[in-house]
């Protein structure tokens, strides 16, 4: 059985992979996200995902290492996790009634061979119009400080999302259809990775 290693501390990514039949081992990369730069939001998401996967692939001798990183693209700029509550409030005031794209870079490395496959998934997110009071309460919950784009789809933030176009899993942090294609490029079939019941 091929070992799957998730190079991410994200509980949402882990939960999504587990619910989809995988049983990944988690090894957090420790990559300094602030030190990574790129020419576009999509390139940044991919560079971060690749950096995380490479660090962890160097620590293991075999298995498939999955690196992911998400950023929100709004008006051509990339936004990760807000650093402070004040930044989260300002971010939500800017996102209110707007449309953005949640970009998640995915990089899979076969640790035994060094071969890799990588791509970015994009999902359009249409934000609702929460009041200043709702934004303040949401930021006070602490949730938006822990996630890229300062919102969740499957938590308290879901109240303020009007809709999405594209893969909802990508907004949670990992696109299963894209991951299946990346595994296939490395010669691995998804059913072979499902844990036995």
XYZ file of C-alpha atoms in Angstrom:
197
model
C 0.000 0.000 0.000
C 1.363 3.387 -0.992
C 1.869 5.799 1.883
C 0.179 9.181 1.469
C 1.797 12.099 3.267
C -0.020 15.392 3.674
C 2.461 18.264 3.997
C -0.091 20.530 5.676
C -1.407 21.341 9.137
C -4.883 22.055 7.717
C -7.579 20.067 9.545
C -9.982 20.704 6.634
C -7.597 19.151 4.085
C -7.023 16.137 6.313
C -10.760 15.661 6.926
C -11.531 15.907 3.198
C -8.907 13.289 2.290
C -10.108 10.975 5.058
C -13.743 11.299 3.982
C -12.605 10.428 0.435
C -11.090 7.114 1.522
C -7.441 8.007 2.149
C -5.576 7.742 5.428
C -2.716 10.234 5.102
C 0.148 10.699 7.494
C 0.615 14.387 8.360
C 4.052 16.006 8.325
C 3.977 19.792 8.594
C 6.600 21.418 6.373
C 7.392 24.494 8.455
C 7.896 26.562 5.282
C 8.034 30.320 5.940
C 5.155 31.409 3.700
C 6.109 35.085 3.962
C 9.479 34.340 2.338
C 7.892 32.964 -0.865
C 7.060 35.425 -3.647
C 5.730 35.015 -7.186
C 4.541 37.065 -10.152
C 0.834 36.260 -9.793
C -1.589 34.884 -7.179
C -1.774 31.533 -9.040
C 2.023 31.313 -9.290
C 2.272 32.094 -5.564
C -0.187 29.330 -4.615
C 1.775 26.855 -6.737
C 5.182 27.993 -5.422
C 4.005 27.598 -1.824
C 2.508 24.152 -2.495
C 5.715 23.016 -4.215
C 7.914 24.386 -1.406
C 5.911 22.527 1.241
C 5.924 19.254 -0.712
C 9.685 19.454 -1.383
C 10.579 19.998 2.284
C 8.531 16.998 3.389
C 9.609 14.781 0.443
C 13.202 15.315 1.624
C 12.250 13.902 5.040
C 10.696 10.636 3.813
C 12.110 7.840 1.667
C 8.900 6.712 -0.022
C 5.250 7.559 -0.496
C 3.307 10.275 -2.248
C 3.707 13.693 -0.650
C 0.877 16.192 -1.155
C 1.681 19.871 -0.746
C -1.140 22.424 -0.958
C -1.512 26.118 -0.364
C -4.463 28.428 -0.887
C -4.680 32.148 -1.552
C -7.633 34.359 -2.339
C -7.283 36.459 -5.478
C -9.248 39.685 -5.189
C -8.734 42.528 -7.679
C -5.558 40.842 -8.937
C -3.923 40.638 -5.501
C -3.187 37.519 -3.450
C -4.407 37.270 0.131
C -3.410 34.542 2.551
C -4.295 34.387 6.241
C -4.875 37.820 7.778
C -2.201 38.648 10.335
C -4.385 40.558 12.790
C -8.074 40.980 13.664
C -7.909 44.519 12.221
C -6.634 43.134 8.918
C -9.411 40.515 8.896
C -12.060 43.228 9.405
C -10.590 45.354 6.606
C -10.415 42.297 4.345
C -14.078 41.482 4.918
C -15.101 45.075 4.307
C -13.291 44.857 0.944
C -14.734 41.419 0.072
C -18.316 42.331 0.996
C -20.471 42.034 -2.138
C -17.409 41.225 -4.283
C -16.337 38.179 -6.260
C -12.940 36.583 -5.806
C -11.111 33.433 -6.832
C -9.865 30.914 -4.309
C -6.672 29.447 -5.776
C -5.135 26.291 -4.365
C -1.756 25.103 -5.549
C -1.369 21.315 -5.516
C 1.976 19.532 -5.798
C 2.370 15.751 -5.512
C 5.881 14.302 -5.241
C 6.741 10.612 -5.442
C 9.373 10.603 -2.690
C 10.994 7.407 -3.972
C 11.647 8.719 -7.504
C 11.517 12.501 -7.082
C 8.956 12.765 -9.883
C 6.300 15.392 -9.308
C 3.079 16.712 -10.785
C 1.613 20.104 -9.946
C -1.250 22.409 -10.887
C -3.503 25.155 -9.504
C -7.254 24.757 -9.007
C -9.453 27.879 -9.093
C -12.951 28.334 -7.683
C -14.947 31.550 -7.996
C -16.399 32.759 -4.690
C -19.282 35.253 -4.503
C -19.252 37.008 -1.141
C -22.403 38.150 0.611
C -22.898 41.479 2.328
C -22.472 40.951 6.073
C -23.079 43.987 8.269
C -20.242 45.624 10.204
C -21.642 43.962 13.328
C -21.607 40.522 11.666
C -18.051 41.058 10.435
C -16.923 42.103 13.932
C -18.568 39.025 15.472
C -17.058 36.731 12.840
C -13.557 38.121 13.350
C -14.004 37.884 17.142
C -14.667 34.131 16.713
C -11.052 33.775 15.573
C -11.967 31.617 12.580
C -10.968 34.031 9.783
C -7.490 34.498 11.266
C -6.643 30.827 10.690
C -7.570 30.499 7.010
C -6.528 31.803 3.597
C -8.812 34.570 2.406
C -10.187 35.092 5.946
C -13.208 32.848 5.369
C -14.401 29.260 5.461
C -17.131 27.643 3.429
C -17.801 24.866 5.927
C -17.695 26.903 9.152
C -19.045 30.196 10.448
C -17.937 31.932 7.238
C -20.457 29.905 5.240
C -23.193 32.305 6.377
C -21.550 35.076 4.341
C -20.875 33.236 1.058
C -23.586 33.693 -1.576
C -22.272 30.953 -3.827
C -19.332 29.425 -5.636
C -18.581 28.346 -9.193
C -16.266 25.351 -9.340
C -15.025 22.691 -6.970
C -16.179 23.269 -3.383
C -13.399 21.004 -2.068
C -10.882 23.424 -3.512
C -12.322 26.158 -1.275
C -11.920 23.814 1.705
C -8.264 23.463 0.721
C -7.887 20.511 -1.650
C -9.441 19.600 -5.006
C -10.101 15.866 -5.219
C -10.648 15.858 -9.024
C -7.364 17.711 -9.576
C -5.533 15.477 -7.105
C -6.810 12.399 -8.982
C -5.330 13.789 -12.230
C -1.987 14.549 -10.550
C -1.817 11.023 -9.102
C -2.644 9.600 -12.557
C 0.240 11.578 -14.089
C 2.506 9.767 -11.630
C 0.993 6.408 -12.600
C -1.148 5.966 -9.491
C -4.856 5.071 -9.613
C -7.044 6.528 -6.853
C -8.908 3.258 -6.053
C -5.532 1.675 -5.251
C -5.105 4.283 -2.493
C -8.486 3.798 -0.804
C -8.171 2.284 2.643
C -9.836 -1.097 2.971
C -13.083 -1.032 4.921
